[in-house]
Amino acid sequence: MKSFPFDSAVTYDSLGNPEYDRAADSALLADFLHLMFTDGVFPHPSTGLQVVASENEMSVVVCPGNTMIRGRMGIEETARTLVFEASGTSYDRIDAVVARLNTNYAYRDIDLYVVKGTASATPAAPELTRTGGIYELRLANVFIAKNTTMISAERITDTRLNTEDCGIVTSNPQRVDTTAIFNQYQAALEKYLRFVRDCIDGTTAGSILARLDGVDTRLGAADISAIGDGSVTGAIAAQGTAINALNTDMLDAKIRITSAYNYDIGSPITFDKISDNGYFGLVLPAYHTINTFSFNISYIHVVPGADHFSILSLFRNDGSQVTSGKVDVLIILFPV
């Protein structure tokens, strides 16, 4: 494994020259900077390394600016004039202005170059070189019309903001890849769902499923006169009683069921935790014929030790996201 910086122990060879046992070369520093920053031009000033028209024949001007290429810096302090080869007499062509990193021993620098394209009836910009110690960033494409001696501003296409060609230097990574973490969570959730399915055999889990079906059947009907005292409040209270009974039945399994009527999206929900290892939760619609909208089943993660959580957003059946407002939810929590 490469690692730095560390202080070196200094010894001397037979000629008296110092030798350092923790010496770090430029490639190691460049690798470190490439982990921290993306390739591209620095965004300040906005004209940094911009290619503009020149008053001279067959030339452009590159404005002062700075670039980062594979962890190595290029600083252009003055405006640079770049000269193009003469135009063809039969066909147009497209040339590119590039910032080129060259780590080969004879160069070891970053500099500005014109890359000549191929004259054609349908000209295309030349490909960038990114091999053999060379790595190019395209600053602009320049259309070289046949039988012309000047390059006007409208012939210059600024490509600095094109991430594939160049891009803007930013902190790297800009995003955190959470794929592996998500896959672990998903695997754990599927494990608990398999456990629940396997337990539905007429025992306690079978009784739980029957009670859930009964609650869903009663609240899914338009006529609520037979639920509780026949009022909306009575129906809600009746389901609350059923949910409390379900929690009692699932105490040994440490699976928790909770509900929130008229829940304000984003606000905390407190529950009676049994496990300190955290929970995965399924969020399902509840009372959807009374005071809510239909939404897709989603899931949440409760951090270890917490006795509350928040639902930050839900997705309607049409795919639209809801991040505020009130809704009725049923949550089943599985301990991790």
PDB file of C-alpha atoms in Angstrom, residues 5-228:
ATOM      1  CA  PRO A   5       3.662  11.788   4.296  1.00  0.00           C
ATOM      2  CA  PHE A   6       6.117  10.343   6.787  1.00  0.00           C
ATOM      3  CA  ASP A   7       9.439  11.635   8.072  1.00  0.00           C
ATOM      4  CA  SER A   8      12.392   9.882   6.486  1.00  0.00           C
ATOM      5  CA  ALA A   9      15.322   8.337   8.262  1.00  0.00           C
ATOM      6  CA  VAL A  10      18.407   9.810   6.570  1.00  0.00           C
ATOM      7  CA  THR A  11      21.450   7.682   5.843  1.00  0.00           C
ATOM      8  CA  TYR A  12      24.430   8.361   3.610  1.00  0.00           C
ATOM      9  CA  ASP A  13      26.020   6.321   0.876  1.00  0.00           C
ATOM     10  CA  SER A  14      29.747   5.784   0.410  1.00  0.00           C
ATOM     11  CA  LEU A  15      30.037   9.123  -1.386  1.00  0.00           C
ATOM     12  CA  GLY A  16      28.283  11.033   1.350  1.00  0.00           C
ATOM     13  CA  ASN A  17      25.027  11.509  -0.543  1.00  0.00           C
ATOM     14  CA  PRO A  18      21.879  11.440   1.626  1.00  0.00           C
ATOM     15  CA  GLU A  19      19.379   8.611   1.200  1.00  0.00           C
ATOM     16  CA  TYR A  20      15.803   8.901   2.481  1.00  0.00           C
ATOM     17  CA  ASP A  21      13.796   5.769   3.355  1.00  0.00           C
ATOM     18  CA  ARG A  22      10.381   7.516   3.112  1.00  0.00           C
ATOM     19  CA  ALA A  23      10.935   9.644   0.033  1.00  0.00           C
ATOM     20  CA  ALA A  24       7.770  10.469  -1.960  1.00  0.00           C
ATOM     21  CA  ASP A  25       7.813  11.279  -5.669  1.00  0.00           C
ATOM     22  CA  SER A  26       5.544  13.603  -7.679  1.00  0.00           C
ATOM     23  CA  ALA A  27       3.370  10.693  -8.871  1.00  0.00           C
ATOM     24  CA  LEU A  28       2.356   9.874  -5.287  1.00  0.00           C
ATOM     25  CA  LEU A  29       1.373  13.483  -4.595  1.00  0.00           C
ATOM     26  CA  ALA A  30      -0.535  13.634  -7.898  1.00  0.00           C
ATOM     27  CA  ASP A  31      -2.437  10.456  -7.015  1.00  0.00           C
ATOM     28  CA  PHE A  32      -3.434  12.052  -3.720  1.00  0.00           C
ATOM     29  CA  LEU A  33      -4.620  15.284  -5.350  1.00  0.00           C
ATOM     30  CA  HIS A  34      -6.538  13.310  -7.986  1.00  0.00           C
ATOM     31  CA  LEU A  35      -8.470  11.656  -5.149  1.00  0.00           C
ATOM     32  CA  MET A  36      -9.373  15.099  -3.828  1.00  0.00           C
ATOM     33  CA  PHE A  37     -10.178  17.024  -7.028  1.00  0.00           C
ATOM     34  CA  THR A  38     -11.731  16.299 -10.421  1.00  0.00           C
ATOM     35  CA  ASP A  39     -10.061  17.111 -13.728  1.00  0.00           C
ATOM     36  CA  GLY A  40     -10.956  20.366 -15.463  1.00  0.00           C
ATOM     37  CA  VAL A  41     -10.461  24.124 -15.358  1.00  0.00           C
ATOM     38  CA  PHE A  42     -10.890  26.149 -12.184  1.00  0.00           C
ATOM     39  CA  PRO A  43     -14.173  28.104 -12.211  1.00  0.00           C
ATOM     40  CA  HIS A  44     -12.693  31.424 -11.084  1.00  0.00           C
ATOM     41  CA  PRO A  45     -12.327  33.543 -13.062  1.00  0.00           C
ATOM     42  CA  SER A  46     -15.147  32.526 -15.388  1.00  0.00           C
ATOM     43  CA  THR A  47     -12.873  33.288 -18.365  1.00  0.00           C
ATOM     44  CA  GLY A  48     -10.171  30.917 -17.096  1.00  0.00           C
ATOM     45  CA  LEU A  49      -8.547  29.255 -20.161  1.00  0.00           C
ATOM     46  CA  GLN A  50     -11.386  30.466 -22.384  1.00  0.00           C
ATOM     47  CA  VAL A  51     -10.551  30.422 -26.107  1.00  0.00           C
ATOM     48  CA  VAL A  52     -11.468  33.693 -27.853  1.00  0.00           C
ATOM     49  CA  ALA A  53     -10.941  35.177 -31.302  1.00  0.00           C
ATOM     50  CA  SER A  54      -7.705  36.935 -32.160  1.00  0.00           C
ATOM     51  CA  GLU A  55      -7.026  39.939 -34.360  1.00  0.00           C
ATOM     52  CA  ASN A  56      -4.233  38.014 -36.090  1.00  0.00           C
ATOM     53  CA  GLU A  57      -4.678  35.634 -38.997  1.00  0.00           C
ATOM     54  CA  MET A  58      -5.327  31.939 -38.272  1.00  0.00           C
ATOM     55  CA  SER A  59      -4.960  32.288 -34.528  1.00  0.00           C
ATOM     56  CA  VAL A  60      -6.894  32.406 -31.266  1.00  0.00           C
ATOM     57  CA  VAL A  61      -6.158  33.677 -27.769  1.00  0.00           C
ATOM     58  CA  VAL A  62      -6.394  31.531 -24.632  1.00  0.00           C
ATOM     59  CA  CYS A  63      -7.207  33.628 -21.561  1.00  0.00           C
ATOM     60  CA  PRO A  64      -5.206  33.273 -18.335  1.00  0.00           C
ATOM     61  CA  GLY A  65      -6.474  30.514 -16.071  1.00  0.00           C
ATOM     62  CA  ASN A  66      -5.705  27.338 -14.167  1.00  0.00           C
ATOM     63  CA  THR A  67      -6.299  23.641 -14.747  1.00  0.00           C
ATOM     64  CA  MET A  68      -6.058  20.384 -12.810  1.00  0.00           C
ATOM     65  CA  ILE A  69      -5.287  17.234 -14.806  1.00  0.00           C
ATOM     66  CA  ARG A  70      -4.925  13.865 -13.036  1.00  0.00           C
ATOM     67  CA  GLY A  71      -3.784  15.578  -9.851  1.00  0.00           C
ATOM     68  CA  ARG A  72      -1.288  17.936 -11.524  1.00  0.00           C
ATOM     69  CA  MET A  73      -1.675  21.706 -11.766  1.00  0.00           C
ATOM     70  CA  GLY A  74      -1.320  23.949 -14.806  1.00  0.00           C
ATOM     71  CA  ILE A  75      -1.191  27.721 -14.240  1.00  0.00           C
ATOM     72  CA  GLU A  76      -1.332  30.114 -17.196  1.00  0.00           C
ATOM     73  CA  GLU A  77      -0.637  33.634 -15.987  1.00  0.00           C
ATOM     74  CA  THR A  78      -0.787  35.510 -19.315  1.00  0.00           C
ATOM     75  CA  ALA A  79      -2.936  35.426 -22.454  1.00  0.00           C
ATOM     76  CA  ARG A  80      -1.531  32.931 -24.962  1.00  0.00           C
ATOM     77  CA  THR A  81      -1.829  33.192 -28.728  1.00  0.00           C
ATOM     78  CA  LEU A  82      -2.070  29.863 -30.587  1.00  0.00           C
ATOM     79  CA  VAL A  83      -1.558  29.673 -34.343  1.00  0.00           C
ATOM     80  CA  PHE A  84      -3.410  27.214 -36.610  1.00  0.00           C
ATOM     81  CA  GLU A  85      -2.283  25.626 -39.842  1.00  0.00           C
ATOM     82  CA  ALA A  86      -3.621  27.193 -43.026  1.00  0.00           C
ATOM     83  CA  SER A  87      -7.104  26.206 -44.127  1.00  0.00           C
ATOM     84  CA  GLY A  88      -7.666  23.753 -46.965  1.00  0.00           C
ATOM     85  CA  THR A  89      -8.879  24.663 -50.412  1.00  0.00           C
ATOM     86  CA  SER A  90     -11.438  21.898 -50.845  1.00  0.00           C
ATOM     87  CA  TYR A  91     -12.847  20.971 -47.448  1.00  0.00           C
ATOM     88  CA  ASP A  92     -13.497  22.410 -44.002  1.00  0.00           C
ATOM     89  CA  ARG A  93     -12.012  20.909 -40.831  1.00  0.00           C
ATOM     90  CA  ILE A  94     -12.415  21.157 -37.055  1.00  0.00           C
ATOM     91  CA  ASP A  95      -9.346  21.669 -34.860  1.00  0.00           C
ATOM     92  CA  ALA A  96      -9.238  21.449 -31.056  1.00  0.00           C
ATOM     93  CA  VAL A  97      -7.488  23.609 -28.477  1.00  0.00           C
ATOM     94  CA  VAL A  98      -6.353  21.406 -25.577  1.00  0.00           C
ATOM     95  CA  ALA A  99      -4.555  21.572 -22.263  1.00  0.00           C
ATOM     96  CA  ARG A 100      -2.179  18.624 -22.412  1.00  0.00           C
ATOM     97  CA  LEU A 101      -0.566  16.842 -19.479  1.00  0.00           C
ATOM     98  CA  ASN A 102       2.580  15.012 -20.585  1.00  0.00           C
ATOM     99  CA  THR A 103       4.353  12.979 -17.896  1.00  0.00           C
ATOM    100  CA  ASN A 104       6.970  11.575 -20.254  1.00  0.00           C
ATOM    101  CA  TYR A 105      10.506  12.417 -19.150  1.00  0.00           C
ATOM    102  CA  ALA A 106      11.302  14.754 -22.040  1.00  0.00           C
ATOM    103  CA  TYR A 107       8.272  16.939 -21.210  1.00  0.00           C
ATOM    104  CA  ARG A 108       6.928  16.596 -17.624  1.00  0.00           C
ATOM    105  CA  ASP A 109       4.578  19.542 -17.986  1.00  0.00           C
ATOM    106  CA  ILE A 110       1.101  20.853 -18.825  1.00  0.00           C
ATOM    107  CA  ASP A 111       0.849  23.148 -21.828  1.00  0.00           C
ATOM    108  CA  LEU A 112      -1.592  24.443 -24.468  1.00  0.00           C
ATOM    109  CA  TYR A 113      -1.743  22.929 -27.957  1.00  0.00           C
ATOM    110  CA  VAL A 114      -3.728  22.977 -31.183  1.00  0.00           C
ATOM    111  CA  VAL A 115      -4.762  19.498 -32.360  1.00  0.00           C
ATOM    112  CA  LYS A 116      -5.448  19.510 -36.104  1.00  0.00           C
ATOM    113  CA  GLY A 117      -8.565  17.773 -37.359  1.00  0.00           C
ATOM    114  CA  THR A 118      -9.119  16.035 -40.691  1.00  0.00           C
ATOM    115  CA  ALA A 119     -10.470  18.061 -43.604  1.00  0.00           C
ATOM    116  CA  SER A 120     -13.672  16.474 -44.879  1.00  0.00           C
ATOM    117  CA  ALA A 121     -17.033  17.141 -46.471  1.00  0.00           C
ATOM    118  CA  THR A 122     -18.436  16.291 -43.005  1.00  0.00           C
ATOM    119  CA  PRO A 123     -15.640  17.305 -40.624  1.00  0.00           C
ATOM    120  CA  ALA A 124     -15.512  16.060 -37.037  1.00  0.00           C
ATOM    121  CA  ALA A 125     -13.523  17.213 -34.026  1.00  0.00           C
ATOM    122  CA  PRO A 126     -10.323  15.226 -33.404  1.00  0.00           C
ATOM    123  CA  GLU A 127     -10.250  12.632 -30.651  1.00  0.00           C
ATOM    124  CA  LEU A 128      -8.463  13.443 -27.391  1.00  0.00           C
ATOM    125  CA  THR A 129      -5.263  11.597 -26.503  1.00  0.00           C
ATOM    126  CA  ARG A 130      -5.403   9.987 -23.075  1.00  0.00           C
ATOM    127  CA  THR A 131      -2.737   7.300 -23.159  1.00  0.00           C
ATOM    128  CA  GLY A 132       1.049   6.876 -23.179  1.00  0.00           C
ATOM    129  CA  GLY A 133       1.688   9.448 -20.459  1.00  0.00           C
ATOM    130  CA  ILE A 134      -0.490  12.061 -22.213  1.00  0.00           C
ATOM    131  CA  TYR A 135      -3.878  13.272 -20.983  1.00  0.00           C
ATOM    132  CA  GLU A 136      -5.713  16.058 -22.809  1.00  0.00           C
ATOM    133  CA  LEU A 137      -8.600  18.322 -21.815  1.00  0.00           C
ATOM    134  CA  ARG A 138     -10.510  19.957 -24.689  1.00  0.00           C
ATOM    135  CA  LEU A 139     -10.938  23.696 -24.102  1.00  0.00           C
ATOM    136  CA  ALA A 140     -12.624  24.472 -27.419  1.00  0.00           C
ATOM    137  CA  ASN A 141     -13.353  23.215 -30.925  1.00  0.00           C
ATOM    138  CA  VAL A 142     -12.492  25.626 -33.750  1.00  0.00           C
ATOM    139  CA  PHE A 143     -14.150  25.378 -37.162  1.00  0.00           C
ATOM    140  CA  ILE A 144     -11.610  26.068 -39.917  1.00  0.00           C
ATOM    141  CA  ALA A 145     -13.554  26.932 -43.055  1.00  0.00           C
ATOM    142  CA  LYS A 146     -11.917  26.220 -46.391  1.00  0.00           C
ATOM    143  CA  ASN A 147     -10.162  29.128 -48.100  1.00  0.00           C
ATOM    144  CA  THR A 148     -10.227  31.306 -44.963  1.00  0.00           C
ATOM    145  CA  THR A 149      -7.492  33.293 -43.256  1.00  0.00           C
ATOM    146  CA  MET A 150      -9.324  34.493 -40.132  1.00  0.00           C
ATOM    147  CA  ILE A 151     -11.030  32.714 -37.234  1.00  0.00           C
ATOM    148  CA  SER A 152     -14.106  34.586 -36.047  1.00  0.00           C
ATOM    149  CA  ALA A 153     -15.756  34.225 -32.638  1.00  0.00           C
ATOM    150  CA  GLU A 154     -18.719  32.285 -34.049  1.00  0.00           C
ATOM    151  CA  ARG A 155     -16.310  29.601 -35.304  1.00  0.00           C
ATOM    152  CA  ILE A 156     -15.184  28.822 -31.707  1.00  0.00           C
ATOM    153  CA  THR A 157     -17.167  26.347 -29.602  1.00  0.00           C
ATOM    154  CA  ASP A 158     -16.356  26.543 -25.878  1.00  0.00           C
ATOM    155  CA  THR A 159     -16.177  22.995 -24.433  1.00  0.00           C
ATOM    156  CA  ARG A 160     -14.872  23.774 -20.950  1.00  0.00           C
ATOM    157  CA  LEU A 161     -18.195  22.890 -19.317  1.00  0.00           C
ATOM    158  CA  ASN A 162     -18.425  19.533 -21.075  1.00  0.00           C
ATOM    159  CA  THR A 163     -17.465  17.038 -18.367  1.00  0.00           C
ATOM    160  CA  GLU A 164     -16.313  14.369 -20.837  1.00  0.00           C
ATOM    161  CA  ASP A 165     -14.045  16.799 -22.678  1.00  0.00           C
ATOM    162  CA  CYS A 166     -12.934  19.050 -19.829  1.00  0.00           C
ATOM    163  CA  GLY A 167     -15.233  20.048 -16.963  1.00  0.00           C
ATOM    164  CA  ILE A 168     -14.873  22.264 -13.898  1.00  0.00           C
ATOM    165  CA  VAL A 169     -12.567  21.385 -11.001  1.00  0.00           C
ATOM    166  CA  THR A 170     -14.634  20.369  -7.967  1.00  0.00           C
ATOM    167  CA  SER A 171     -14.150  18.399  -4.774  1.00  0.00           C
ATOM    168  CA  ASN A 172     -13.964  14.702  -5.530  1.00  0.00           C
ATOM    169  CA  PRO A 173     -16.063  12.709  -4.918  1.00  0.00           C
ATOM    170  CA  GLN A 174     -19.018  15.018  -5.474  1.00  0.00           C
ATOM    171  CA  ARG A 175     -21.328  12.161  -4.532  1.00  0.00           C
ATOM    172  CA  VAL A 176     -20.972   9.275  -2.128  1.00  0.00           C
ATOM    173  CA  ASP A 177     -21.554   5.856  -3.664  1.00  0.00           C
ATOM    174  CA  THR A 178     -23.917   4.131  -1.240  1.00  0.00           C
ATOM    175  CA  THR A 179     -24.673   1.135  -3.473  1.00  0.00           C
ATOM    176  CA  ALA A 180     -22.914  -1.385  -1.216  1.00  0.00           C
ATOM    177  CA  ILE A 181     -24.666  -0.060   1.899  1.00  0.00           C
ATOM    178  CA  PHE A 182     -28.030  -0.120   0.140  1.00  0.00           C
ATOM    179  CA  ASN A 183     -27.474  -3.717  -0.963  1.00  0.00           C
ATOM    180  CA  GLN A 184     -26.723  -4.721   2.633  1.00  0.00           C
ATOM    181  CA  TYR A 185     -29.894  -3.038   3.858  1.00  0.00           C
ATOM    182  CA  GLN A 186     -31.930  -4.647   1.096  1.00  0.00           C
ATOM    183  CA  ALA A 187     -30.513  -8.096   1.897  1.00  0.00           C
ATOM    184  CA  ALA A 188     -31.352  -7.667   5.586  1.00  0.00           C
ATOM    185  CA  LEU A 189     -34.890  -6.556   4.742  1.00  0.00           C
ATOM    186  CA  GLU A 190     -35.414  -9.549   2.448  1.00  0.00           C
ATOM    187  CA  LYS A 191     -34.097 -11.836   5.195  1.00  0.00           C
ATOM    188  CA  TYR A 192     -36.764 -10.609   7.625  1.00  0.00           C
ATOM    189  CA  LEU A 193     -39.493 -10.798   5.013  1.00  0.00           C
ATOM    190  CA  ARG A 194     -38.548 -14.425   4.332  1.00  0.00           C
ATOM    191  CA  PHE A 195     -38.653 -15.046   8.091  1.00  0.00           C
ATOM    192  CA  VAL A 196     -42.177 -13.650   8.323  1.00  0.00           C
ATOM    193  CA  ARG A 197     -43.373 -15.681   5.309  1.00  0.00           C
ATOM    194  CA  ASP A 198     -41.852 -18.885   6.697  1.00  0.00           C
ATOM    195  CA  CYS A 199     -43.573 -18.347  10.048  1.00  0.00           C
ATOM    196  CA  ILE A 200     -47.077 -18.014   8.610  1.00  0.00           C
ATOM    197  CA  ASP A 201     -48.171 -21.539   9.483  1.00  0.00           C
ATOM    198  CA  GLY A 202     -51.159 -21.069  11.795  1.00  0.00           C
ATOM    199  CA  THR A 203     -49.086 -20.199  14.860  1.00  0.00           C
ATOM    200  CA  THR A 204     -48.591 -16.739  16.346  1.00  0.00           C
ATOM    201  CA  ALA A 205     -47.435 -15.303  13.002  1.00  0.00           C
ATOM    202  CA  GLY A 206     -50.480 -16.802  11.321  1.00  0.00           C
ATOM    203  CA  SER A 207     -52.667 -15.087  13.882  1.00  0.00           C
ATOM    204  CA  ILE A 208     -50.878 -11.797  13.205  1.00  0.00           C
ATOM    205  CA  LEU A 209     -51.529 -12.114   9.465  1.00  0.00           C
ATOM    206  CA  ALA A 210     -55.194 -12.878  10.120  1.00  0.00           C
ATOM    207  CA  ARG A 211     -55.517  -9.794  12.279  1.00  0.00           C
ATOM    208  CA  LEU A 212     -53.839  -7.617   9.638  1.00  0.00           C
ATOM    209  CA  ASP A 213     -56.226  -8.972   7.014  1.00  0.00           C
ATOM    210  CA  GLY A 214     -59.138  -8.225   9.306  1.00  0.00           C
ATOM    211  CA  VAL A 215     -58.025  -4.648   9.921  1.00  0.00           C
ATOM    212  CA  ASP A 216     -57.467  -4.068   6.208  1.00  0.00           C
ATOM    213  CA  THR A 217     -60.861  -5.554   5.331  1.00  0.00           C
ATOM    214  CA  ARG A 218     -62.724  -3.386   7.825  1.00  0.00           C
ATOM    215  CA  LEU A 219     -60.971  -0.107   6.951  1.00  0.00           C
ATOM    216  CA  GLY A 220     -61.049  -0.783   3.236  1.00  0.00           C
ATOM    217  CA  ALA A 221     -64.867  -0.898   3.206  1.00  0.00           C
ATOM    218  CA  ALA A 222     -66.836   2.263   2.513  1.00  0.00           C
ATOM    219  CA  ASP A 223     -69.325   1.429   5.318  1.00  0.00           C
ATOM    220  CA  ILE A 224     -67.653   2.007   8.701  1.00  0.00           C
ATOM    221  CA  SER A 225     -70.832   1.723  10.762  1.00  0.00           C
ATOM    222  CA  ALA A 226     -69.749  -1.682  12.098  1.00  0.00           C
ATOM    223  CA  ILE A 227     -66.311  -0.480  13.229  1.00  0.00           C
ATOM    224  CA  GLY A 228     -66.121   0.844  16.784  1.00  0.00           C
TER     225      GLY A 228
END
